[in-house]
PDB file of C-alpha atoms in Angstrom:
ATOM      1  CA  UNK L 276       0.259   0.016   0.050  1.00 40.00           C
ATOM      2  CA  UNK L 277       1.178   2.846  -0.725  1.00 40.00           C
ATOM      3  CA  UNK L 278       2.150   5.486   2.426  1.00 41.00           C
ATOM      4  CA  UNK L 279       2.203   9.187   0.279  1.00 39.00           C
ATOM      5  CA  UNK L 280       0.121  11.435   1.202  1.00 39.00           C
ATOM      6  CA  UNK L 281      -3.192  11.454  -0.306  1.00 40.00           C
ATOM      7  CA  UNK L 282      -3.545  14.757  -2.555  1.00 38.00           C
ATOM      8  CA  UNK L 283      -7.247  13.920  -4.266  1.00 41.00           C
ATOM      9  CA  UNK L 284      -9.153  13.977  -1.453  1.00 44.00           C
ATOM     10  CA  UNK L 285      -9.884  17.757  -1.850  1.00 42.00           C
ATOM     11  CA  UNK L 286     -11.785  18.236   1.792  1.00 51.00           C
ATOM     12  CA  UNK L 287     -12.253  18.059   5.429  1.00 78.00           C
ATOM     13  CA  UNK L 288     -15.438  16.130   4.392  1.00 85.00           C
ATOM     14  CA  UNK L 289     -14.208  13.402   1.632  1.00 88.00           C
ATOM     15  CA  UNK L 290     -11.282  13.292   3.882  1.00 84.00           C
ATOM     16  CA  UNK L 291     -12.503  11.752   7.007  1.00 85.00           C
ATOM     17  CA  UNK L 292     -15.464   8.946   4.884  1.00 90.00           C
ATOM     18  CA  UNK L 293     -11.677   7.852   3.315  1.00 88.00           C
ATOM     19  CA  UNK L 294      -9.950   7.430   6.845  1.00 83.00           C
ATOM     20  CA  UNK L 295     -13.061   5.687   7.660  1.00 86.00           C
ATOM     21  CA  UNK L 296     -12.978   3.297   4.777  1.00 90.00           C
ATOM     22  CA  UNK L 297      -9.622   2.763   4.607  1.00 85.00           C
ATOM     23  CA  UNK L 298      -9.860   1.452   8.750  1.00 79.00           C
ATOM     24  CA  UNK L 299     -12.415  -0.388   8.051  1.00 83.00           C
ATOM     25  CA  UNK L 300     -10.477  -2.652   5.341  1.00 84.00           C
ATOM     26  CA  UNK L 301      -7.130  -1.569   7.011  1.00 75.00           C
ATOM     27  CA  UNK L 302      -8.999  -3.302  10.418  1.00 72.00           C
ATOM     28  CA  UNK L 303     -10.780  -6.661   7.992  1.00 77.00           C
ATOM     29  CA  UNK L 304     -13.947  -5.294   8.824  1.00 85.00           C
ATOM     30  CA  UNK L 305     -13.889  -4.978   4.475  1.00 88.00           C
ATOM     31  CA  UNK L 306     -11.498  -8.078   3.775  1.00 89.00           C
ATOM     32  CA  UNK L 307     -10.585  -8.735   0.530  1.00 90.00           C
ATOM     33  CA  UNK L 308     -13.128  -8.959  -2.665  1.00 91.00           C
ATOM     34  CA  UNK L 309     -15.657  -7.190  -0.688  1.00 92.00           C
ATOM     35  CA  UNK L 310     -17.547  -4.672  -3.528  1.00 93.00           C
ATOM     36  CA  UNK L 311     -17.898  -0.962  -1.719  1.00 93.00           C
ATOM     37  CA  UNK L 312     -21.464   0.288  -1.663  1.00 92.00           C
ATOM     38  CA  UNK L 313     -21.693   2.646  -4.272  1.00 91.00           C
ATOM     39  CA  UNK L 314     -22.008   6.612  -4.337  1.00 91.00           C
ATOM     40  CA  UNK L 315     -25.659   7.171  -3.794  1.00 93.00           C
ATOM     41  CA  UNK L 316     -25.314   4.857  -0.618  1.00 93.00           C
ATOM     42  CA  UNK L 317     -22.644   5.673   1.593  1.00 93.00           C
ATOM     43  CA  UNK L 318     -23.614   9.154   0.248  1.00 92.00           C
ATOM     44  CA  UNK L 319     -26.900   8.895   1.974  1.00 93.00           C
ATOM     45  CA  UNK L 320     -24.718   6.628   4.325  1.00 91.00           C
ATOM     46  CA  UNK L 321     -22.736   9.933   5.354  1.00 90.00           C
ATOM     47  CA  UNK L 322     -25.080  12.546   4.742  1.00 91.00           C
ATOM     48  CA  UNK L 323     -22.567  13.905   2.310  1.00 91.00           C
ATOM     49  CA  UNK L 324     -22.751  14.588  -1.995  1.00 92.00           C
ATOM     50  CA  UNK L 325     -21.308  12.061  -4.136  1.00 92.00           C
ATOM     51  CA  UNK L 326     -18.590  14.075  -5.035  1.00 93.00           C
ATOM     52  CA  UNK L 327     -17.425  14.241  -1.694  1.00 93.00           C
ATOM     53  CA  UNK L 328     -17.644  10.117  -2.067  1.00 93.00           C
ATOM     54  CA  UNK L 329     -15.923  10.020  -4.969  1.00 92.00           C
ATOM     55  CA  UNK L 330     -13.381  12.028  -3.933  1.00 92.00           C
ATOM     56  CA  UNK L 331     -13.124   9.378  -0.863  1.00 92.00           C
ATOM     57  CA  UNK L 332     -12.793   6.845  -3.176  1.00 93.00           C
ATOM     58  CA  UNK L 333     -10.582   8.273  -5.736  1.00 92.00           C
ATOM     59  CA  UNK L 334      -8.155   8.544  -2.874  1.00 90.00           C
ATOM     60  CA  UNK L 335      -8.720   4.618  -1.722  1.00 92.00           C
ATOM     61  CA  UNK L 336      -7.759   3.977  -5.302  1.00 91.00           C
ATOM     62  CA  UNK L 337      -4.786   5.556  -5.220  1.00 89.00           C
ATOM     63  CA  UNK L 338      -4.059   4.553  -2.297  1.00 84.00           C
ATOM     64  CA  UNK L 339      -3.980   0.887  -3.706  1.00 88.00           C
ATOM     65  CA  UNK L 340      -6.779  -0.338  -1.382  1.00 89.00           C
ATOM     66  CA  UNK L 341      -9.819  -0.499  -3.681  1.00 93.00           C
ATOM     67  CA  UNK L 342     -10.258  -0.704  -7.920  1.00 93.00           C
ATOM     68  CA  UNK L 343     -13.044   0.024  -9.736  1.00 89.00           C
ATOM     69  CA  UNK L 344     -13.904  -3.096 -11.727  1.00 88.00           C
ATOM     70  CA  UNK L 345     -16.039  -3.133 -15.081  1.00 85.00           C
ATOM     71  CA  UNK L 346     -19.576  -4.758 -14.784  1.00 83.00           C
ATOM     72  CA  UNK L 347     -18.717  -4.888 -10.827  1.00 86.00           C
ATOM     73  CA  UNK L 348     -17.731  -2.046  -9.109  1.00 90.00           C
ATOM     74  CA  UNK L 349     -15.661  -0.666  -6.432  1.00 93.00           C
ATOM     75  CA  UNK L 350     -13.972  -3.571  -5.090  1.00 94.00           C
ATOM     76  CA  UNK L 351     -11.512  -4.467  -1.922  1.00 93.00           C
ATOM     77  CA  UNK L 352      -7.682  -4.975  -3.040  1.00 90.00           C
ATOM     78  CA  UNK L 353      -5.497  -7.652  -1.093  1.00 82.00           C
ATOM     79  CA  UNK L 354      -2.895  -5.195   1.074  1.00 68.00           C
ATOM     80  CA  UNK L 355       0.694  -6.662   0.708  1.00 61.00           C
ATOM     81  CA  UNK L 356       2.372  -8.181   3.536  1.00 48.00           C
ATOM     82  CA  UNK L 357       5.462  -5.861   3.451  1.00 48.00           C
ATOM     83  CA  UNK L 358       4.779  -4.297   7.210  1.00 50.00           C
ATOM     84  CA  UNK L 359       5.542  -5.662  11.032  1.00 58.00           C
ATOM     85  CA  UNK L 360       3.722  -4.711  13.870  1.00 60.00           C
ATOM     86  CA  UNK L 361       5.070  -3.627  16.829  1.00 62.00           C
ATOM     87  CA  UNK L 362       3.505  -5.257  20.044  1.00 59.00           C
ATOM     88  CA  UNK L 363       4.355  -4.013  23.309  1.00 60.00           C
ATOM     89  CA  UNK L 364       2.763  -5.282  26.722  1.00 55.00           C
ATOM     90  CA  UNK L 365       2.074  -2.254  29.240  1.00 53.00           C
ATOM     91  CA  UNK L 366       2.549  -4.757  32.091  1.00 51.00           C
ATOM     92  CA  UNK L 367       6.268  -5.377  31.535  1.00 53.00           C
ATOM     93  CA  UNK L 368       6.670  -1.650  30.785  1.00 48.00           C
ATOM     94  CA  UNK L 369      10.308  -0.670  31.660  1.00 48.00           C
ATOM     95  CA  UNK L 370      11.530  -3.889  30.128  1.00 52.00           C
ATOM     96  CA  UNK L 371       9.746  -3.322  27.341  1.00 53.00           C
ATOM     97  CA  UNK L 372      11.436   0.237  26.467  1.00 50.00           C
ATOM     98  CA  UNK L 373      14.347  -1.413  26.107  1.00 52.00           C
ATOM     99  CA  UNK L 374      12.934  -4.367  23.923  1.00 54.00           C
ATOM    100  CA  UNK L 375      10.956  -1.937  21.903  1.00 54.00           C
ATOM    101  CA  UNK L 376      14.446  -0.351  21.467  1.00 54.00           C
ATOM    102  CA  UNK L 377      16.345  -3.629  20.336  1.00 54.00           C
ATOM    103  CA  UNK L 378      13.449  -4.560  17.846  1.00 56.00           C
ATOM    104  CA  UNK L 379      13.385  -0.859  15.835  1.00 64.00           C
ATOM    105  CA  UNK L 380      16.458   1.982  14.578  1.00 81.00           C
ATOM    106  CA  UNK L 381      15.444   5.445  15.412  1.00 88.00           C
ATOM    107  CA  UNK L 382      15.916   8.427  12.964  1.00 92.00           C
ATOM    108  CA  UNK L 383      16.846  11.505  15.005  1.00 95.00           C
ATOM    109  CA  UNK L 384      15.361  14.637  13.432  1.00 96.00           C
ATOM    110  CA  UNK L 385      15.764  17.466  16.226  1.00 96.00           C
ATOM    111  CA  UNK L 386      18.050  17.686  19.699  1.00 96.00           C
ATOM    112  CA  UNK L 387      18.113  21.182  21.240  1.00 97.00           C
ATOM    113  CA  UNK L 388      18.406  22.313  24.977  1.00 97.00           C
ATOM    114  CA  UNK L 389      14.861  24.439  25.722  1.00 96.00           C
ATOM    115  CA  UNK L 390      12.890  25.479  28.341  1.00 96.00           C
ATOM    116  CA  UNK L 391       9.807  23.332  28.823  1.00 96.00           C
ATOM    117  CA  UNK L 392       7.035  23.777  28.565  1.00 95.00           C
ATOM    118  CA  UNK L 393       4.511  24.142  31.592  1.00 95.00           C
ATOM    119  CA  UNK L 394       2.899  20.816  31.562  1.00 94.00           C
ATOM    120  CA  UNK L 395       6.477  19.018  30.885  1.00 96.00           C
ATOM    121  CA  UNK L 396       8.141  21.343  33.855  1.00 96.00           C
ATOM    122  CA  UNK L 397       6.133  20.624  36.182  1.00 96.00           C
ATOM    123  CA  UNK L 398       5.338  16.587  35.554  1.00 95.00           C
ATOM    124  CA  UNK L 399       9.235  16.508  35.731  1.00 97.00           C
ATOM    125  CA  UNK L 400       9.534  18.692  39.121  1.00 95.00           C
ATOM    126  CA  UNK L 401      11.914  21.619  37.335  1.00 95.00           C
ATOM    127  CA  UNK L 402      12.246  25.267  38.722  1.00 92.00           C
ATOM    128  CA  UNK L 403      11.119  27.828  36.797  1.00 88.00           C
ATOM    129  CA  UNK L 404      14.524  28.678  35.139  1.00 90.00           C
ATOM    130  CA  UNK L 405      15.767  25.002  34.584  1.00 95.00           C
ATOM    131  CA  UNK L 406      16.234  23.847  30.702  1.00 97.00           C
ATOM    132  CA  UNK L 407      15.973  20.625  28.962  1.00 98.00           C
ATOM    133  CA  UNK L 408      17.217  18.457  26.440  1.00 97.00           C
ATOM    134  CA  UNK L 409      14.459  18.351  23.364  1.00 97.00           C
ATOM    135  CA  UNK L 410      14.656  15.381  20.989  1.00 97.00           C
ATOM    136  CA  UNK L 411      12.012  14.405  17.930  1.00 97.00           C
ATOM    137  CA  UNK L 412      12.251  10.833  17.056  1.00 96.00           C
ATOM    138  CA  UNK L 413      11.018   8.676  14.636  1.00 95.00           C
ATOM    139  CA  UNK L 414      11.533   5.090  15.306  1.00 91.00           C
ATOM    140  CA  UNK L 415      11.294   3.086  12.340  1.00 88.00           C
ATOM    141  CA  UNK L 416      10.765  -1.443  11.660  1.00 83.00           C
ATOM    142  CA  UNK L 417      12.067  -2.671   8.760  1.00 81.00           C
ATOM    143  CA  UNK L 418      12.942   0.480   7.254  1.00 84.00           C
ATOM    144  CA  UNK L 419       8.989   1.663   8.057  1.00 87.00           C
ATOM    145  CA  UNK L 420       7.631   4.788  10.343  1.00 92.00           C
ATOM    146  CA  UNK L 421       5.505   3.664  13.204  1.00 90.00           C
ATOM    147  CA  UNK L 422       6.412   6.224  16.227  1.00 92.00           C
ATOM    148  CA  UNK L 423       6.856   9.819  16.538  1.00 97.00           C
ATOM    149  CA  UNK L 424       8.282  10.492  19.699  1.00 96.00           C
ATOM    150  CA  UNK L 425       8.955  13.771  21.435  1.00 97.00           C
ATOM    151  CA  UNK L 426      10.845  13.686  24.801  1.00 97.00           C
ATOM    152  CA  UNK L 427      12.822  15.880  27.883  1.00 98.00           C
ATOM    153  CA  UNK L 428      15.049  15.174  29.389  1.00 98.00           C
ATOM    154  CA  UNK L 429      16.326  17.415  32.642  1.00 97.00           C
ATOM    155  CA  UNK L 430      19.625  19.021  31.382  1.00 97.00           C
ATOM    156  CA  UNK L 431      21.737  18.470  34.361  1.00 95.00           C
ATOM    157  CA  UNK L 432      21.006  14.138  32.928  1.00 96.00           C
ATOM    158  CA  UNK L 433      21.327  15.074  29.180  1.00 96.00           C
ATOM    159  CA  UNK L 434      24.642  16.947  29.372  1.00 95.00           C
ATOM    160  CA  UNK L 435      25.959  13.362  30.371  1.00 95.00           C
ATOM    161  CA  UNK L 436      24.964  11.980  26.666  1.00 95.00           C
ATOM    162  CA  UNK L 437      25.153  13.988  23.388  1.00 94.00           C
ATOM    163  CA  UNK L 438      23.549  13.595  20.115  1.00 94.00           C
ATOM    164  CA  UNK L 439      25.618  10.854  18.264  1.00 93.00           C
ATOM    165  CA  UNK L 440      24.662   8.632  21.505  1.00 93.00           C
ATOM    166  CA  UNK L 441      20.871   9.511  20.977  1.00 92.00           C
ATOM    167  CA  UNK L 442      20.983   8.300  17.464  1.00 90.00           C
ATOM    168  CA  UNK L 443      22.705   5.415  18.351  1.00 86.00           C
ATOM    169  CA  UNK L 444      21.650   3.998  21.688  1.00 87.00           C
ATOM    170  CA  UNK L 445      17.993   3.762  23.430  1.00 86.00           C
ATOM    171  CA  UNK L 446      17.175   6.713  25.202  1.00 89.00           C
ATOM    172  CA  UNK L 447      16.562   4.401  28.640  1.00 85.00           C
ATOM    173  CA  UNK L 448      19.778   3.018  28.592  1.00 87.00           C
ATOM    174  CA  UNK L 449      21.500   6.727  28.034  1.00 92.00           C
ATOM    175  CA  UNK L 450      19.659   7.482  31.784  1.00 92.00           C
ATOM    176  CA  UNK L 451      20.941   4.273  33.148  1.00 90.00           C
ATOM    177  CA  UNK L 452      24.485   5.751  31.554  1.00 92.00           C
ATOM    178  CA  UNK L 453      24.174   9.241  32.943  1.00 93.00           C
ATOM    179  CA  UNK L 454      23.949   6.921  36.827  1.00 93.00           C
ATOM    180  CA  UNK L 455      19.967   7.779  36.771  1.00 94.00           C
ATOM    181  CA  UNK L 456      18.613   4.593  38.425  1.00 93.00           C
ATOM    182  CA  UNK L 457      14.874   4.377  36.744  1.00 89.00           C
ATOM    183  CA  UNK L 458      12.089   3.378  38.881  1.00 90.00           C
ATOM    184  CA  UNK L 459       8.696   3.612  38.098  1.00 89.00           C
ATOM    185  CA  UNK L 460       6.646   5.680  35.034  1.00 89.00           C
ATOM    186  CA  UNK L 461       2.947   6.772  34.066  1.00 91.00           C
ATOM    187  CA  UNK L 462       1.459   6.869  31.475  1.00 89.00           C
ATOM    188  CA  UNK L 463      -1.545   7.303  29.511  1.00 92.00           C
ATOM    189  CA  UNK L 464      -2.883   6.624  26.658  1.00 92.00           C
ATOM    190  CA  UNK L 465      -5.389   8.322  24.205  1.00 93.00           C
ATOM    191  CA  UNK L 466      -6.283   8.815  20.911  1.00 92.00           C
ATOM    192  CA  UNK L 467      -5.163  12.379  17.906  1.00 93.00           C
ATOM    193  CA  UNK L 468      -5.109  13.253  14.391  1.00 90.00           C
ATOM    194  CA  UNK L 469      -2.005  13.724  12.248  1.00 92.00           C
ATOM    195  CA  UNK L 470      -0.641  16.882  11.708  1.00 93.00           C
ATOM    196  CA  UNK L 471       1.037  18.001   8.859  1.00 93.00           C
ATOM    197  CA  UNK L 472       4.684  17.744  10.772  1.00 95.00           C
ATOM    198  CA  UNK L 473       4.194  14.107  11.783  1.00 96.00           C
ATOM    199  CA  UNK L 474       2.075  13.126   9.194  1.00 92.00           C
ATOM    200  CA  UNK L 475       5.226  13.478   6.941  1.00 94.00           C
ATOM    201  CA  UNK L 476       7.757  11.839   9.162  1.00 95.00           C
ATOM    202  CA  UNK L 477       5.563   8.635   9.681  1.00 93.00           C
ATOM    203  CA  UNK L 478       4.030   8.486   6.258  1.00 89.00           C
ATOM    204  CA  UNK L 479       0.530   9.240   6.551  1.00 86.00           C
ATOM    205  CA  UNK L 480      -2.374  11.477   5.442  1.00 80.00           C
ATOM    206  CA  UNK L 481      -3.217  15.004   7.406  1.00 84.00           C
ATOM    207  CA  UNK L 482      -5.407  14.088  10.111  1.00 84.00           C
ATOM    208  CA  UNK L 483      -4.690   9.905  10.144  1.00 84.00           C
ATOM    209  CA  UNK L 484      -5.555   8.737  13.580  1.00 87.00           C
ATOM    210  CA  UNK L 485      -2.873   8.099  15.871  1.00 92.00           C
ATOM    211  CA  UNK L 486      -2.523   6.460  18.595  1.00 93.00           C
ATOM    212  CA  UNK L 487      -1.060   9.029  21.713  1.00 95.00           C
ATOM    213  CA  UNK L 488       1.292   8.073  24.820  1.00 94.00           C
ATOM    214  CA  UNK L 489       2.281  10.401  26.995  1.00 95.00           C
ATOM    215  CA  UNK L 490       5.281   9.081  29.942  1.00 93.00           C
ATOM    216  CA  UNK L 491       6.781  10.536  32.809  1.00 96.00           C
ATOM    217  CA  UNK L 492       9.399   8.063  34.026  1.00 94.00           C
ATOM    218  CA  UNK L 493      10.959   8.347  37.580  1.00 95.00           C
ATOM    219  CA  UNK L 494      14.000   7.496  39.604  1.00 94.00           C
ATOM    220  CA  UNK L 495      14.204   6.010  43.230  1.00 94.00           C
ATOM    221  CA  UNK L 496      13.827   9.135  44.942  1.00 94.00           C
ATOM    222  CA  UNK L 497      10.771  10.597  42.577  1.00 94.00           C
ATOM    223  CA  UNK L 498      12.334  12.814  40.622  1.00 95.00           C
ATOM    224  CA  UNK L 499      10.933  13.120  36.650  1.00 96.00           C
ATOM    225  CA  UNK L 500      13.757  12.208  35.038  1.00 96.00           C
ATOM    226  CA  UNK L 501      12.115  12.339  30.877  1.00 97.00           C
ATOM    227  CA  UNK L 502       8.600  13.331  29.999  1.00 97.00           C
ATOM    228  CA  UNK L 503       7.821  11.477  25.900  1.00 96.00           C
ATOM    229  CA  UNK L 504       4.759  12.746  23.908  1.00 97.00           C
ATOM    230  CA  UNK L 505       4.650   9.351  21.201  1.00 95.00           C
ATOM    231  CA  UNK L 506       2.217   9.117  18.701  1.00 96.00           C
ATOM    232  CA  UNK L 507       2.021   5.300  16.969  1.00 93.00           C
ATOM    233  CA  UNK L 508       0.269   4.488  13.813  1.00 91.00           C
ATOM    234  CA  UNK L 509      -2.114   1.972  14.804  1.00 86.00           C
ATOM    235  CA  UNK L 510      -1.114  -0.148  11.823  1.00 81.00           C
ATOM    236  CA  UNK L 511       1.849  -0.879  12.165  1.00 83.00           C
ATOM    237  CA  UNK L 512       1.559  -0.773  16.373  1.00 83.00           C
ATOM    238  CA  UNK L 513      -0.849  -2.829  19.566  1.00 79.00           C
ATOM    239  CA  UNK L 514      -0.411  -2.020  22.775  1.00 78.00           C
ATOM    240  CA  UNK L 515      -1.437  -5.048  25.007  1.00 75.00           C
ATOM    241  CA  UNK L 516      -2.408  -4.967  28.732  1.00 76.00           C
ATOM    242  CA  UNK L 517      -2.444  -8.722  30.695  1.00 77.00           C
ATOM    243  CA  UNK L 518      -4.687  -8.908  33.859  1.00 80.00           C
ATOM    244  CA  UNK L 519      -5.298 -11.193  36.101  1.00 81.00           C
ATOM    245  CA  UNK L 520      -8.482 -11.320  38.108  1.00 81.00           C
ATOM    246  CA  UNK L 521      -8.372 -10.663  41.609  1.00 82.00           C
ATOM    247  CA  UNK L 522     -10.136 -10.017  45.008  1.00 80.00           C
ATOM    248  CA  UNK L 523     -12.135 -11.762  46.922  1.00 80.00           C
ATOM    249  CA  UNK L 524     -15.892 -12.904  46.208  1.00 75.00           C
ATOM    250  CA  UNK L 525     -17.717  -9.721  46.731  1.00 77.00           C
ATOM    251  CA  UNK L 526     -15.785  -7.845  45.157  1.00 80.00           C
ATOM    252  CA  UNK L 527     -13.571  -9.083  41.748  1.00 81.00           C
ATOM    253  CA  UNK L 528     -11.823  -7.138  39.552  1.00 77.00           C
ATOM    254  CA  UNK L 529      -9.171  -7.048  37.134  1.00 78.00           C
ATOM    255  CA  UNK L 530      -5.268  -6.241  37.677  1.00 74.00           C
ATOM    256  CA  UNK L 531      -3.080  -5.800  34.838  1.00 70.00           C
ATOM    257  CA  UNK L 532       0.018  -8.715  35.301  1.00 68.00           C
ATOM    258  CA  UNK L 533       3.498  -8.879  34.227  1.00 58.00           C
ATOM    259  CA  UNK L 534       4.426 -11.467  32.159  1.00 51.00           C
ATOM    260  CA  UNK L 535       8.004 -12.093  32.715  1.00 48.00           C
ATOM    261  CA  UNK L 536       8.307 -15.469  30.473  1.00 39.00           C
ATOM    262  CA  UNK L 537       7.147 -13.659  27.155  1.00 38.00           C
ATOM    263  CA  UNK L 538       9.000 -10.918  25.213  1.00 36.00           C
ATOM    264  CA  UNK L 539       7.330  -7.543  25.889  1.00 35.00           C
ATOM    265  CA  UNK L 540       7.782  -6.360  22.960  1.00 36.00           C
ATOM    266  CA  UNK L 541       8.059  -7.762  19.524  1.00 36.00           C
ATOM    267  CA  UNK L 542       8.608  -7.727  15.826  1.00 36.00           C
ATOM    268  CA  UNK L 543       6.040  -9.079  13.666  1.00 36.00           C
ATOM    269  CA  UNK L 544       4.262  -9.965  10.652  1.00 33.00           C
ATOM    270  CA  UNK L 545       0.568  -8.300  11.130  1.00 37.00           C
ATOM    271  CA  UNK L 546      -2.752 -11.762  11.647  1.00 35.00           C
ATOM    272  CA  UNK L 547      -5.150  -8.747  10.958  1.00 34.00           C
ATOM    273  CA  UNK L 548      -4.147  -7.707   7.795  1.00 34.00           C
ATOM    274  CA  UNK L 549      -3.269  -3.708   8.795  1.00 35.00           C
ATOM    275  CA  UNK L 550       0.134  -3.943   5.955  1.00 31.00           C
TER     276      UNK L 550
END
């Protein structure tokens, strides 16, 4: 599938329909060989004009996801098996950060020292005048981008490594080399849409849905040592949470469990067909 920006989607309505149909194809809800509804029916379903639907369908065709066949209509195509998916376990968060780096490589886009945004400063527990090392990286598996990472590290820690180090070594390893004893982390997971800059780096269309993750890592004394804002392509990245049923009979609940016997991150062909 061609990951270049789709230029035939003219407006926000047609782009939204394109993304909805694209997601249905990548998720397998619209399998290869399935005939898509006609323009009139799609226009009625989404409350738009036939012209808007036509633009979205043309964008799908340009992306290599559908083909228009005489006498049959628009048919979903088989997607090429040329990508891998990174599966990350939340249960083994800290070990997974190392294993993730071993299953991929990184491209460094930015390395600078700046005053952090207020939210980053507060999460790291820094004073108003303290600076951080800010980096932007794109992580890749099989030379295909799957994550866009913006990290902030307190300056007193980051002075122990340089741009070349960050281009070749996992940040987690650099923190430990700097004398940091990582103890725990807090993270939130949400969703967002790709901006122009992020879309270009990840090889997706502007407005494409992305997994959004924010993580703050702390040392043994409770000091913030890293703030991460990460964006992931959902067709190349999965988040796995292993759960244990626990509690007494009257108040049983699900609890995340660590699975030490299984790799926390691995690169594997995508079984669901999201290539």
